[in-house]
PDB file of C-alpha atoms in Angstrom:
ATOM      1  CA  MET A   1      11.132  -0.182  30.017  1.00 39.00           C
ATOM      2  CA  SER A   2      14.237  -1.448  28.173  1.00 41.00           C
ATOM      3  CA  SER A   3      16.077   0.544  25.272  1.00 42.00           C
ATOM      4  CA  ASN A   4      15.358  -2.377  22.909  1.00 44.00           C
ATOM      5  CA  THR A   5      11.531  -1.918  23.619  1.00 45.00           C
ATOM      6  CA  GLN A   6      11.828   1.832  23.243  1.00 47.00           C
ATOM      7  CA  VAL A   7      13.835   1.332  19.848  1.00 43.00           C
ATOM      8  CA  SER A   8      11.317  -1.281  18.601  1.00 72.00           C
ATOM      9  CA  LYS A   9       8.393   1.163  19.186  1.00 80.00           C
ATOM     10  CA  SER A  10      10.307   4.069  17.545  1.00 85.00           C
ATOM     11  CA  MET A  11      10.994   1.974  14.492  1.00 86.00           C
ATOM     12  CA  ILE A  12       7.335   0.822  14.338  1.00 88.00           C
ATOM     13  CA  TRP A  13       6.070   4.356  14.430  1.00 88.00           C
ATOM     14  CA  THR A  14       8.616   5.615  11.805  1.00 90.00           C
ATOM     15  CA  ALA A  15       7.613   2.944   9.475  1.00 90.00           C
ATOM     16  CA  LEU A  16       3.759   3.791  10.135  1.00 91.00           C
ATOM     17  CA  ILE A  17       4.431   7.578   9.448  1.00 90.00           C
ATOM     18  CA  ALA A  18       6.300   6.778   6.352  1.00 91.00           C
ATOM     19  CA  VAL A  19       3.596   4.562   5.012  1.00 91.00           C
ATOM     20  CA  TYR A  20       0.876   6.954   6.202  1.00 90.00           C
ATOM     21  CA  LEU A  21       2.607  10.161   4.440  1.00 91.00           C
ATOM     22  CA  ILE A  22       4.105   8.618   1.327  1.00 92.00           C
ATOM     23  CA  TRP A  23       1.392   6.324   0.337  1.00 88.00           C
ATOM     24  CA  GLY A  24      -1.239   9.101   0.980  1.00 87.00           C
ATOM     25  CA  SER A  25       0.707  11.119  -1.840  1.00 90.00           C
ATOM     26  CA  THR A  26       1.051   8.100  -4.258  1.00 90.00           C
ATOM     27  CA  TYR A  27      -2.618   8.486  -5.463  1.00 85.00           C
ATOM     28  CA  LEU A  28      -1.854  11.885  -6.802  1.00 87.00           C
ATOM     29  CA  ALA A  29       1.520  10.706  -8.262  1.00 92.00           C
ATOM     30  CA  ILE A  30      -0.375   8.043 -10.090  1.00 91.00           C
ATOM     31  CA  ARG A  31      -2.890  10.322 -11.312  1.00 87.00           C
ATOM     32  CA  PHE A  32      -0.359  12.566 -12.755  1.00 91.00           C
ATOM     33  CA  ALA A  33       1.455   9.777 -14.491  1.00 94.00           C
ATOM     34  CA  LEU A  34      -1.800   8.642 -16.208  1.00 92.00           C
ATOM     35  CA  GLU A  35      -2.866  11.833 -17.134  1.00 89.00           C
ATOM     36  CA  GLY A  36       0.599  12.309 -18.730  1.00 91.00           C
ATOM     37  CA  GLY A  37      -0.224   9.513 -21.079  1.00 90.00           C
ATOM     38  CA  LEU A  38       1.460   6.380 -19.527  1.00 95.00           C
ATOM     39  CA  PRO A  39      -0.664   3.320 -19.555  1.00 96.00           C
ATOM     40  CA  PRO A  40      -1.349   1.740 -16.126  1.00 96.00           C
ATOM     41  CA  PHE A  41       0.494  -1.678 -16.142  1.00 97.00           C
ATOM     42  CA  LEU A  42       3.374  -0.585 -18.219  1.00 97.00           C
ATOM     43  CA  MET A  43       3.854   2.393 -15.800  1.00 97.00           C
ATOM     44  CA  ALA A  44       3.717   0.385 -12.898  1.00 97.00           C
ATOM     45  CA  GLY A  45       5.786  -2.427 -14.007  1.00 97.00           C
ATOM     46  CA  VAL A  46       8.682  -0.085 -14.954  1.00 97.00           C
ATOM     47  CA  ARG A  47       8.237   1.593 -11.513  1.00 96.00           C
ATOM     48  CA  PHE A  48       8.520  -1.739  -9.775  1.00 96.00           C
ATOM     49  CA  VAL A  49      11.188  -3.415 -11.782  1.00 97.00           C
ATOM     50  CA  ILE A  50      13.505  -0.401 -11.512  1.00 97.00           C
ATOM     51  CA  ALA A  51      12.765   0.037  -7.610  1.00 96.00           C
ATOM     52  CA  GLY A  52      13.244  -3.737  -7.049  1.00 96.00           C
ATOM     53  CA  ALA A  53      16.614  -4.066  -9.127  1.00 97.00           C
ATOM     54  CA  LEU A  54      18.039  -1.056  -7.353  1.00 96.00           C
ATOM     55  CA  MET A  55      17.080  -2.193  -4.042  1.00 94.00           C
ATOM     56  CA  LEU A  56      18.286  -5.843  -4.425  1.00 96.00           C
ATOM     57  CA  SER A  57      21.477  -4.591  -5.980  1.00 97.00           C
ATOM     58  CA  PHE A  58      22.301  -2.221  -3.027  1.00 95.00           C
ATOM     59  CA  LEU A  59      21.518  -4.956  -0.610  1.00 95.00           C
ATOM     60  CA  LYS A  60      23.730  -7.461  -2.414  1.00 96.00           C
ATOM     61  CA  TRP A  61      26.488  -5.139  -2.423  1.00 97.00           C
ATOM     62  CA  ARG A  62      26.106  -4.508   1.322  1.00 94.00           C
ATOM     63  CA  GLY A  63      26.404  -8.418   1.723  1.00 95.00           C
ATOM     64  CA  ALA A  64      22.680  -9.319   2.292  1.00 94.00           C
ATOM     65  CA  VAL A  65      21.692 -12.882   1.686  1.00 96.00           C
ATOM     66  CA  MET A  66      19.655 -13.260  -1.535  1.00 97.00           C
ATOM     67  CA  PRO A  67      16.496 -15.248  -1.800  1.00 97.00           C
ATOM     68  CA  THR A  68      16.592 -19.061  -2.276  1.00 97.00           C
ATOM     69  CA  ARG A  69      14.559 -20.766  -4.903  1.00 96.00           C
ATOM     70  CA  PRO A  70      11.569 -21.528  -2.813  1.00 96.00           C
ATOM     71  CA  GLN A  71      11.755 -18.019  -1.381  1.00 97.00           C
ATOM     72  CA  TRP A  72      11.565 -16.549  -4.948  1.00 98.00           C
ATOM     73  CA  ARG A  73       8.304 -18.632  -5.373  1.00 97.00           C
ATOM     74  CA  ASN A  74       6.806 -17.004  -2.188  1.00 97.00           C
ATOM     75  CA  LEU A  75       8.049 -13.547  -3.350  1.00 97.00           C
ATOM     76  CA  SER A  76       6.523 -14.064  -6.760  1.00 97.00           C
ATOM     77  CA  ILE A  77       3.033 -15.072  -5.150  1.00 97.00           C
ATOM     78  CA  MET A  78       3.245 -11.988  -3.079  1.00 96.00           C
ATOM     79  CA  GLY A  79       4.123  -9.802  -6.149  1.00 97.00           C
ATOM     80  CA  LEU A  80       1.172 -11.338  -7.985  1.00 97.00           C
ATOM     81  CA  LEU A  81      -1.292 -10.677  -5.328  1.00 97.00           C
ATOM     82  CA  LEU A  82       0.046  -7.251  -3.943  1.00 94.00           C
ATOM     83  CA  LEU A  83       1.351  -5.728  -6.991  1.00 96.00           C
ATOM     84  CA  VAL A  84      -0.315  -7.037 -10.351  1.00 97.00           C
ATOM     85  CA  PHE A  85      -3.742  -7.485  -8.828  1.00 96.00           C
ATOM     86  CA  GLY A  86      -3.336  -4.913  -5.874  1.00 94.00           C
ATOM     87  CA  ASN A  87      -1.479  -1.898  -7.160  1.00 93.00           C
ATOM     88  CA  GLY A  88      -2.098  -2.799 -10.941  1.00 95.00           C
ATOM     89  CA  LEU A  89      -5.899  -2.835 -10.626  1.00 94.00           C
ATOM     90  CA  VAL A  90      -5.709   0.416  -8.607  1.00 91.00           C
ATOM     91  CA  CYS A  91      -3.848   2.024 -11.445  1.00 93.00           C
ATOM     92  CA  VAL A  92      -6.405   0.787 -13.889  1.00 93.00           C
ATOM     93  CA  ALA A  93      -9.307   2.078 -11.869  1.00 89.00           C
ATOM     94  CA  GLU A  94      -7.853   5.415 -11.488  1.00 86.00           C
ATOM     95  CA  GLN A  95      -8.478   5.917 -15.162  1.00 87.00           C
ATOM     96  CA  THR A  96     -12.050   5.954 -14.807  1.00 83.00           C
ATOM     97  CA  VAL A  97     -13.029   6.155 -11.247  1.00 76.00           C
ATOM     98  CA  SER A  98     -13.192   9.255  -8.825  1.00 64.00           C
ATOM     99  CA  SER A  99     -10.651   9.615  -5.995  1.00 63.00           C
ATOM    100  CA  GLY A 100     -13.657   9.365  -3.720  1.00 59.00           C
ATOM    101  CA  ILE A 101     -14.431   5.881  -4.605  1.00 65.00           C
ATOM    102  CA  THR A 102     -10.781   4.766  -4.940  1.00 68.00           C
ATOM    103  CA  ALA A 103     -10.198   6.129  -1.218  1.00 68.00           C
ATOM    104  CA  VAL A 104     -13.401   4.173   0.132  1.00 66.00           C
ATOM    105  CA  ALA A 105     -12.528   1.112  -1.663  1.00 71.00           C
ATOM    106  CA  VAL A 106      -9.042   1.062  -0.367  1.00 75.00           C
ATOM    107  CA  ALA A 107     -10.043   1.937   3.254  1.00 72.00           C
ATOM    108  CA  SER A 108     -11.794  -1.635   2.991  1.00 73.00           C
ATOM    109  CA  ALA A 109      -8.417  -3.236   3.156  1.00 77.00           C
ATOM    110  CA  PRO A 110      -8.059  -3.404   6.964  1.00 74.00           C
ATOM    111  CA  ILE A 111     -11.395  -5.040   7.248  1.00 76.00           C
ATOM    112  CA  TRP A 112     -10.584  -7.804   4.726  1.00 82.00           C
ATOM    113  CA  MET A 113      -7.134  -8.156   6.569  1.00 80.00           C
ATOM    114  CA  GLY A 114      -8.961  -8.648   9.737  1.00 77.00           C
ATOM    115  CA  ILE A 115     -11.331 -11.217   8.209  1.00 81.00           C
ATOM    116  CA  PHE A 116      -8.426 -13.112   6.558  1.00 86.00           C
ATOM    117  CA  ALA A 117      -6.362 -13.023   9.735  1.00 82.00           C
ATOM    118  CA  ALA A 118      -9.388 -14.389  11.679  1.00 80.00           C
ATOM    119  CA  MET A 119      -9.567 -17.199   9.324  1.00 84.00           C
ATOM    120  CA  ARG A 120      -6.020 -18.073  10.016  1.00 81.00           C
ATOM    121  CA  GLY A 121      -6.932 -17.964  13.813  1.00 81.00           C
ATOM    122  CA  GLU A 122      -5.334 -14.441  14.421  1.00 76.00           C
ATOM    123  CA  HIS A 123      -8.304 -12.904  15.782  1.00 76.00           C
ATOM    124  CA  PRO A 124      -8.207  -9.142  15.983  1.00 74.00           C
ATOM    125  CA  SER A 125      -9.011  -7.806  19.526  1.00 78.00           C
ATOM    126  CA  LYS A 126     -12.228  -5.864  20.442  1.00 80.00           C
ATOM    127  CA  SER A 127     -10.315  -2.655  20.453  1.00 80.00           C
ATOM    128  CA  GLU A 128      -8.870  -3.428  17.137  1.00 78.00           C
ATOM    129  CA  TRP A 129     -12.312  -4.145  15.714  1.00 82.00           C
ATOM    130  CA  ILE A 130     -13.677  -0.866  17.130  1.00 85.00           C
ATOM    131  CA  GLY A 131     -10.822   0.961  15.594  1.00 81.00           C
ATOM    132  CA  ILE A 132     -11.510  -0.743  12.076  1.00 79.00           C
ATOM    133  CA  ALA A 133     -15.266   0.292  12.561  1.00 84.00           C
ATOM    134  CA  ILE A 134     -14.393   3.968  13.649  1.00 85.00           C
ATOM    135  CA  GLY A 135     -11.858   4.433  10.761  1.00 79.00           C
ATOM    136  CA  PHE A 136     -14.164   3.206   8.133  1.00 79.00           C
ATOM    137  CA  ILE A 137     -16.866   5.529   9.264  1.00 83.00           C
ATOM    138  CA  GLY A 138     -14.383   8.463   9.066  1.00 77.00           C
ATOM    139  CA  VAL A 139     -13.409   7.406   5.533  1.00 73.00           C
ATOM    140  CA  LEU A 140     -17.059   7.198   4.290  1.00 74.00           C
ATOM    141  CA  TRP A 141     -17.698  10.634   5.849  1.00 75.00           C
ATOM    142  CA  LEU A 142     -14.619  12.168   4.316  1.00 65.00           C
ATOM    143  CA  ASN A 143     -15.701  11.006   0.988  1.00 62.00           C
ATOM    144  CA  ALA A 144     -19.673  11.800   1.370  1.00 63.00           C
ATOM    145  CA  GLY A 145     -18.987  14.998  -0.690  1.00 54.00           C
ATOM    146  CA  SER A 146     -16.974  13.547  -3.150  1.00 53.00           C
ATOM    147  CA  SER A 147     -17.873  12.912  -6.885  1.00 49.00           C
ATOM    148  CA  LEU A 148     -18.731   9.064  -6.541  1.00 45.00           C
ATOM    149  CA  SER A 149     -18.864   8.662 -10.254  1.00 49.00           C
ATOM    150  CA  GLY A 150     -16.880   6.000 -12.041  1.00 58.00           C
ATOM    151  CA  SER A 151     -17.077   2.926 -14.536  1.00 69.00           C
ATOM    152  CA  MET A 152     -18.506  -0.469 -13.187  1.00 74.00           C
ATOM    153  CA  THR A 153     -15.255  -1.925 -14.552  1.00 82.00           C
ATOM    154  CA  GLY A 154     -13.168   0.533 -12.507  1.00 81.00           C
ATOM    155  CA  MET A 155     -15.182  -0.079  -9.261  1.00 76.00           C
ATOM    156  CA  VAL A 156     -14.805  -4.057  -9.783  1.00 83.00           C
ATOM    157  CA  ALA A 157     -11.106  -3.368 -10.187  1.00 88.00           C
ATOM    158  CA  LEU A 158     -10.783  -1.570  -6.896  1.00 85.00           C
ATOM    159  CA  ILE A 159     -12.700  -4.380  -4.979  1.00 83.00           C
ATOM    160  CA  LEU A 160     -10.591  -7.018  -6.495  1.00 91.00           C
ATOM    161  CA  ALA A 161      -7.383  -4.850  -5.842  1.00 92.00           C
ATOM    162  CA  SER A 162      -8.308  -4.545  -2.244  1.00 87.00           C
ATOM    163  CA  LEU A 163      -9.266  -8.252  -1.677  1.00 91.00           C
ATOM    164  CA  ALA A 164      -5.864  -9.237  -3.293  1.00 95.00           C
ATOM    165  CA  TRP A 165      -3.836  -6.835  -1.351  1.00 90.00           C
ATOM    166  CA  SER A 166      -5.368  -7.916   1.971  1.00 90.00           C
ATOM    167  CA  PHE A 167      -5.165 -11.636   1.163  1.00 94.00           C
ATOM    168  CA  GLY A 168      -1.528 -11.427   0.030  1.00 93.00           C
ATOM    169  CA  SER A 169      -0.617  -9.242   3.057  1.00 88.00           C
ATOM    170  CA  ILE A 170      -2.081 -12.117   5.575  1.00 90.00           C
ATOM    171  CA  TRP A 171      -0.764 -15.063   3.212  1.00 92.00           C
ATOM    172  CA  SER A 172       2.789 -13.789   3.569  1.00 90.00           C
ATOM    173  CA  ARG A 173       2.832 -13.999   7.340  1.00 84.00           C
ATOM    174  CA  GLY A 174       4.915 -16.991   8.493  1.00 85.00           C
ATOM    175  CA  LYS A 175       6.112 -18.011   4.948  1.00 92.00           C
ATOM    176  CA  ASP A 176       9.721 -18.796   4.149  1.00 95.00           C
ATOM    177  CA  LEU A 177      10.959 -15.242   3.183  1.00 94.00           C
ATOM    178  CA  PRO A 178      14.368 -13.616   3.173  1.00 94.00           C
ATOM    179  CA  SER A 179      14.904 -10.465   5.442  1.00 90.00           C
ATOM    180  CA  PRO A 180      12.216  -7.857   5.362  1.00 86.00           C
ATOM    181  CA  PHE A 181      14.173  -5.496   2.817  1.00 88.00           C
ATOM    182  CA  VAL A 182      15.305  -8.332   0.437  1.00 94.00           C
ATOM    183  CA  THR A 183      11.697  -9.436   0.544  1.00 93.00           C
ATOM    184  CA  SER A 184      10.401  -5.946  -0.335  1.00 91.00           C
ATOM    185  CA  GLY A 185      13.056  -5.702  -3.427  1.00 94.00           C
ATOM    186  CA  GLY A 186      12.445  -9.248  -4.491  1.00 96.00           C
ATOM    187  CA  GLN A 187       8.838  -8.912  -4.413  1.00 95.00           C
ATOM    188  CA  MET A 188       8.922  -5.485  -6.433  1.00 94.00           C
ATOM    189  CA  LEU A 189      11.127  -7.220  -9.021  1.00 97.00           C
ATOM    190  CA  ALA A 190       9.019 -10.222  -9.424  1.00 97.00           C
ATOM    191  CA  GLY A 191       5.745  -8.337  -9.271  1.00 97.00           C
ATOM    192  CA  GLY A 192       7.087  -5.632 -11.771  1.00 97.00           C
ATOM    193  CA  ALA A 193       8.171  -8.374 -14.212  1.00 98.00           C
ATOM    194  CA  MET A 194       4.747  -9.809 -14.121  1.00 98.00           C
ATOM    195  CA  MET A 195       3.174  -6.410 -14.729  1.00 98.00           C
ATOM    196  CA  LEU A 196       5.445  -5.817 -17.945  1.00 98.00           C
ATOM    197  CA  ILE A 197       4.136  -9.125 -19.106  1.00 98.00           C
ATOM    198  CA  VAL A 198       0.644  -8.031 -18.527  1.00 98.00           C
ATOM    199  CA  ALA A 199       1.339  -4.970 -20.319  1.00 98.00           C
ATOM    200  CA  LEU A 200       2.575  -6.774 -23.309  1.00 97.00           C
ATOM    201  CA  VAL A 201      -0.190  -8.977 -23.573  1.00 97.00           C
ATOM    202  CA  LEU A 202      -2.747  -6.136 -23.378  1.00 96.00           C
ATOM    203  CA  GLY A 203      -0.613  -4.248 -26.096  1.00 96.00           C
ATOM    204  CA  GLU A 204       0.334  -1.103 -23.872  1.00 96.00           C
ATOM    205  CA  ARG A 205       3.136   0.959 -25.491  1.00 94.00           C
ATOM    206  CA  TRP A 206       5.262   3.750 -24.064  1.00 92.00           C
ATOM    207  CA  PRO A 207       4.192   6.943 -25.602  1.00 91.00           C
ATOM    208  CA  HIS A 208       6.475   8.945 -27.566  1.00 87.00           C
ATOM    209  CA  ASP A 209       5.387  12.288 -25.951  1.00 87.00           C
ATOM    210  CA  VAL A 210       5.558  12.130 -22.128  1.00 89.00           C
ATOM    211  CA  SER A 211       5.175  15.234 -19.991  1.00 90.00           C
ATOM    212  CA  HIS A 212       7.742  16.083 -17.506  1.00 92.00           C
ATOM    213  CA  LYS A 213       5.168  15.879 -14.716  1.00 93.00           C
ATOM    214  CA  ALA A 214       4.430  12.224 -15.600  1.00 94.00           C
ATOM    215  CA  LEU A 215       8.124  11.418 -15.640  1.00 95.00           C
ATOM    216  CA  GLY A 216       8.709  13.138 -12.397  1.00 96.00           C
ATOM    217  CA  SER A 217       5.706  11.109 -10.929  1.00 96.00           C
ATOM    218  CA  VAL A 218       7.084   8.028 -11.937  1.00 96.00           C
ATOM    219  CA  ALA A 219      10.486   8.959 -10.525  1.00 97.00           C
ATOM    220  CA  TYR A 220       8.739   9.803  -7.316  1.00 96.00           C
ATOM    221  CA  LEU A 221       6.778   6.526  -7.164  1.00 95.00           C
ATOM    222  CA  ILE A 222      10.125   4.607  -7.838  1.00 96.00           C
ATOM    223  CA  VAL A 223      12.107   6.153  -4.986  1.00 95.00           C
ATOM    224  CA  MET A 224       9.418   7.133  -2.365  1.00 94.00           C
ATOM    225  CA  GLY A 225       6.373   4.988  -3.088  1.00 92.00           C
ATOM    226  CA  SER A 226       8.257   1.768  -3.795  1.00 90.00           C
ATOM    227  CA  ILE A 227      11.668   1.720  -2.211  1.00 90.00           C
ATOM    228  CA  VAL A 228      10.836   3.710   1.064  1.00 91.00           C
ATOM    229  CA  GLY A 229       6.972   3.368   1.429  1.00 90.00           C
ATOM    230  CA  PHE A 230       6.672  -0.205   0.092  1.00 82.00           C
ATOM    231  CA  SER A 231       9.850  -1.431   2.259  1.00 84.00           C
ATOM    232  CA  ALA A 232       8.300   0.196   5.416  1.00 88.00           C
ATOM    233  CA  TYR A 233       5.015  -1.619   4.820  1.00 86.00           C
ATOM    234  CA  VAL A 234       6.857  -5.162   4.315  1.00 81.00           C
ATOM    235  CA  TRP A 235       8.683  -4.352   7.447  1.00 84.00           C
ATOM    236  CA  LEU A 236       5.464  -3.663   9.340  1.00 86.00           C
ATOM    237  CA  LEU A 237       3.955  -7.069   8.157  1.00 80.00           C
ATOM    238  CA  HIS A 238       6.771  -8.799   9.851  1.00 79.00           C
ATOM    239  CA  HIS A 239       6.637  -6.797  13.131  1.00 82.00           C
ATOM    240  CA  VAL A 240       3.007  -5.661  13.878  1.00 82.00           C
ATOM    241  CA  ARG A 241      -0.517  -7.252  13.779  1.00 77.00           C
ATOM    242  CA  PRO A 242      -2.217  -7.083  10.521  1.00 74.00           C
ATOM    243  CA  ALA A 243      -5.065  -4.478  11.679  1.00 71.00           C
ATOM    244  CA  LEU A 244      -2.389  -2.009  12.415  1.00 79.00           C
ATOM    245  CA  ALA A 245      -0.171  -2.566   9.355  1.00 80.00           C
ATOM    246  CA  GLY A 246      -3.376  -1.985   7.432  1.00 76.00           C
ATOM    247  CA  SER A 247      -4.271   1.278   9.179  1.00 79.00           C
ATOM    248  CA  TYR A 248      -2.592   3.174   6.521  1.00 80.00           C
ATOM    249  CA  ALA A 249      -5.706   2.855   4.444  1.00 76.00           C
ATOM    250  CA  TYR A 250      -7.656   5.169   6.970  1.00 78.00           C
ATOM    251  CA  VAL A 251      -4.856   7.900   7.075  1.00 82.00           C
ATOM    252  CA  ASN A 252      -4.021   7.927   3.373  1.00 83.00           C
ATOM    253  CA  PRO A 253      -7.304   9.406   2.053  1.00 79.00           C
ATOM    254  CA  ALA A 254      -6.916  12.321   4.430  1.00 78.00           C
ATOM    255  CA  ILE A 255      -3.275  12.935   3.163  1.00 83.00           C
ATOM    256  CA  ALA A 256      -4.514  12.702  -0.291  1.00 79.00           C
ATOM    257  CA  VAL A 257      -7.279  15.272   0.151  1.00 76.00           C
ATOM    258  CA  VAL A 258      -4.735  17.784   1.470  1.00 79.00           C
ATOM    259  CA  LEU A 259      -2.124  17.208  -1.212  1.00 82.00           C
ATOM    260  CA  GLY A 260      -4.906  17.274  -3.674  1.00 77.00           C
ATOM    261  CA  ALA A 261      -6.071  20.634  -2.318  1.00 75.00           C
ATOM    262  CA  LEU A 262      -2.438  22.042  -2.368  1.00 80.00           C
ATOM    263  CA  LEU A 263      -1.123  20.637  -5.619  1.00 82.00           C
ATOM    264  CA  ALA A 264      -4.056  19.874  -7.913  1.00 77.00           C
ATOM    265  CA  ASN A 265      -6.542  22.625  -6.609  1.00 74.00           C
ATOM    266  CA  GLU A 266      -9.030  20.019  -5.550  1.00 66.00           C
ATOM    267  CA  LYS A 267     -11.835  21.025  -3.135  1.00 64.00           C
ATOM    268  CA  PHE A 268     -11.104  20.978   0.504  1.00 60.00           C
ATOM    269  CA  GLY A 269     -12.850  22.763   3.241  1.00 60.00           C
ATOM    270  CA  ALA A 270     -13.177  23.004   7.038  1.00 62.00           C
ATOM    271  CA  ASN A 271     -15.909  20.402   7.060  1.00 66.00           C
ATOM    272  CA  ASP A 272     -13.277  17.868   5.922  1.00 65.00           C
ATOM    273  CA  LEU A 273     -11.517  18.264   9.465  1.00 69.00           C
ATOM    274  CA  LEU A 274     -14.049  16.301  11.747  1.00 77.00           C
ATOM    275  CA  PRO A 275     -13.998  13.088   9.526  1.00 75.00           C
ATOM    276  CA  MET A 276     -10.085  13.300   9.424  1.00 70.00           C
ATOM    277  CA  GLY A 277     -10.062  13.487  13.215  1.00 78.00           C
ATOM    278  CA  ILE A 278     -12.483  10.277  13.348  1.00 81.00           C
ATOM    279  CA  ILE A 279     -10.031   8.491  10.854  1.00 75.00           C
ATOM    280  CA  LEU A 280      -7.123   9.437  13.438  1.00 72.00           C
ATOM    281  CA  LEU A 281      -9.259   8.341  16.180  1.00 81.00           C
ATOM    282  CA  GLY A 282      -9.621   4.930  14.618  1.00 79.00           C
ATOM    283  CA  VAL A 283      -6.142   4.497  14.129  1.00 74.00           C
ATOM    284  CA  ILE A 284      -5.509   5.320  17.866  1.00 75.00           C
ATOM    285  CA  ALA A 285      -8.003   2.705  18.842  1.00 78.00           C
ATOM    286  CA  MET A 286      -6.334   0.041  16.707  1.00 70.00           C
ATOM    287  CA  THR A 287      -2.888   1.138  18.318  1.00 65.00           C
ATOM    288  CA  VAL A 288      -4.260   0.756  21.679  1.00 69.00           C
ATOM    289  CA  GLY A 289      -5.696  -2.721  20.981  1.00 66.00           C
ATOM    290  CA  LYS A 290      -2.233  -3.853  19.488  1.00 59.00           C
ATOM    291  CA  ALA A 291      -0.480  -2.543  22.726  1.00 56.00           C
ATOM    292  CA  LYS A 292      -2.986  -4.393  24.961  1.00 60.00           C
ATOM    293  CA  ARG A 293      -2.458  -7.601  22.971  1.00 59.00           C
ATOM    294  CA  ALA A 294       1.281  -7.337  23.229  1.00 54.00           C
ATOM    295  CA  LYS A 295       1.350  -7.174  26.914  1.00 53.00           C
TER     296      LYS A 295
END
């Protein structure tokens, strides 16, 4: 096995672990920001505009080639699908929907990604489909004891968010885009700007009294959730199959449960360990399927 192959696999696993751990914590950070009085689209828009501007400024300073006009068009479409509809509607839903429903809804993303990929002729392997099924069962089991109460509006928002995120992820494959990290920064800047427009139309305003926890949560979302985590995800979209890139949806709920228990006094018991193991088993099955397809 060549050193280049070793480095490539190491980079893939580093990006996967970053997305698993960081995005697993963003649900709690979003919750803290919303509880601190920040409106959903304005909070998310500020988050992504700052993150995107910082990232593009740094990359330009390092000599990276900035997007062309056609590439900005593609980046804007990705920002609309993944951020405005995807992340934005998740923020809206978290105002009224329990964490259980949120985790289950987001866990459907790899299934939709597999279906959209199949529609493009990129059929997931048998092992990947098995991994998708195992992972979804694990997430359902993990959330079986959760409070599955929430508004109908919130539940519809989560379904639309999952569909938009999945379609946008598959749509971006093969499109004329700049380098992965420039793509990440440009997408965040474009999507964040559109979120601010939505916030303006909806009449959202930045409150006068914002808690330190809410501000700290936004800072965490900018640096870790956006710059680090989102960049890792965009990189994965360019280097692995959709089913593996979307496997974060099965691991994130387990991470969210642990962090919720440690930082927000949410209920967590030994009975949660088995479904978490099933979730990880699903990810392993998807990874094996990806490795077999690569041979």
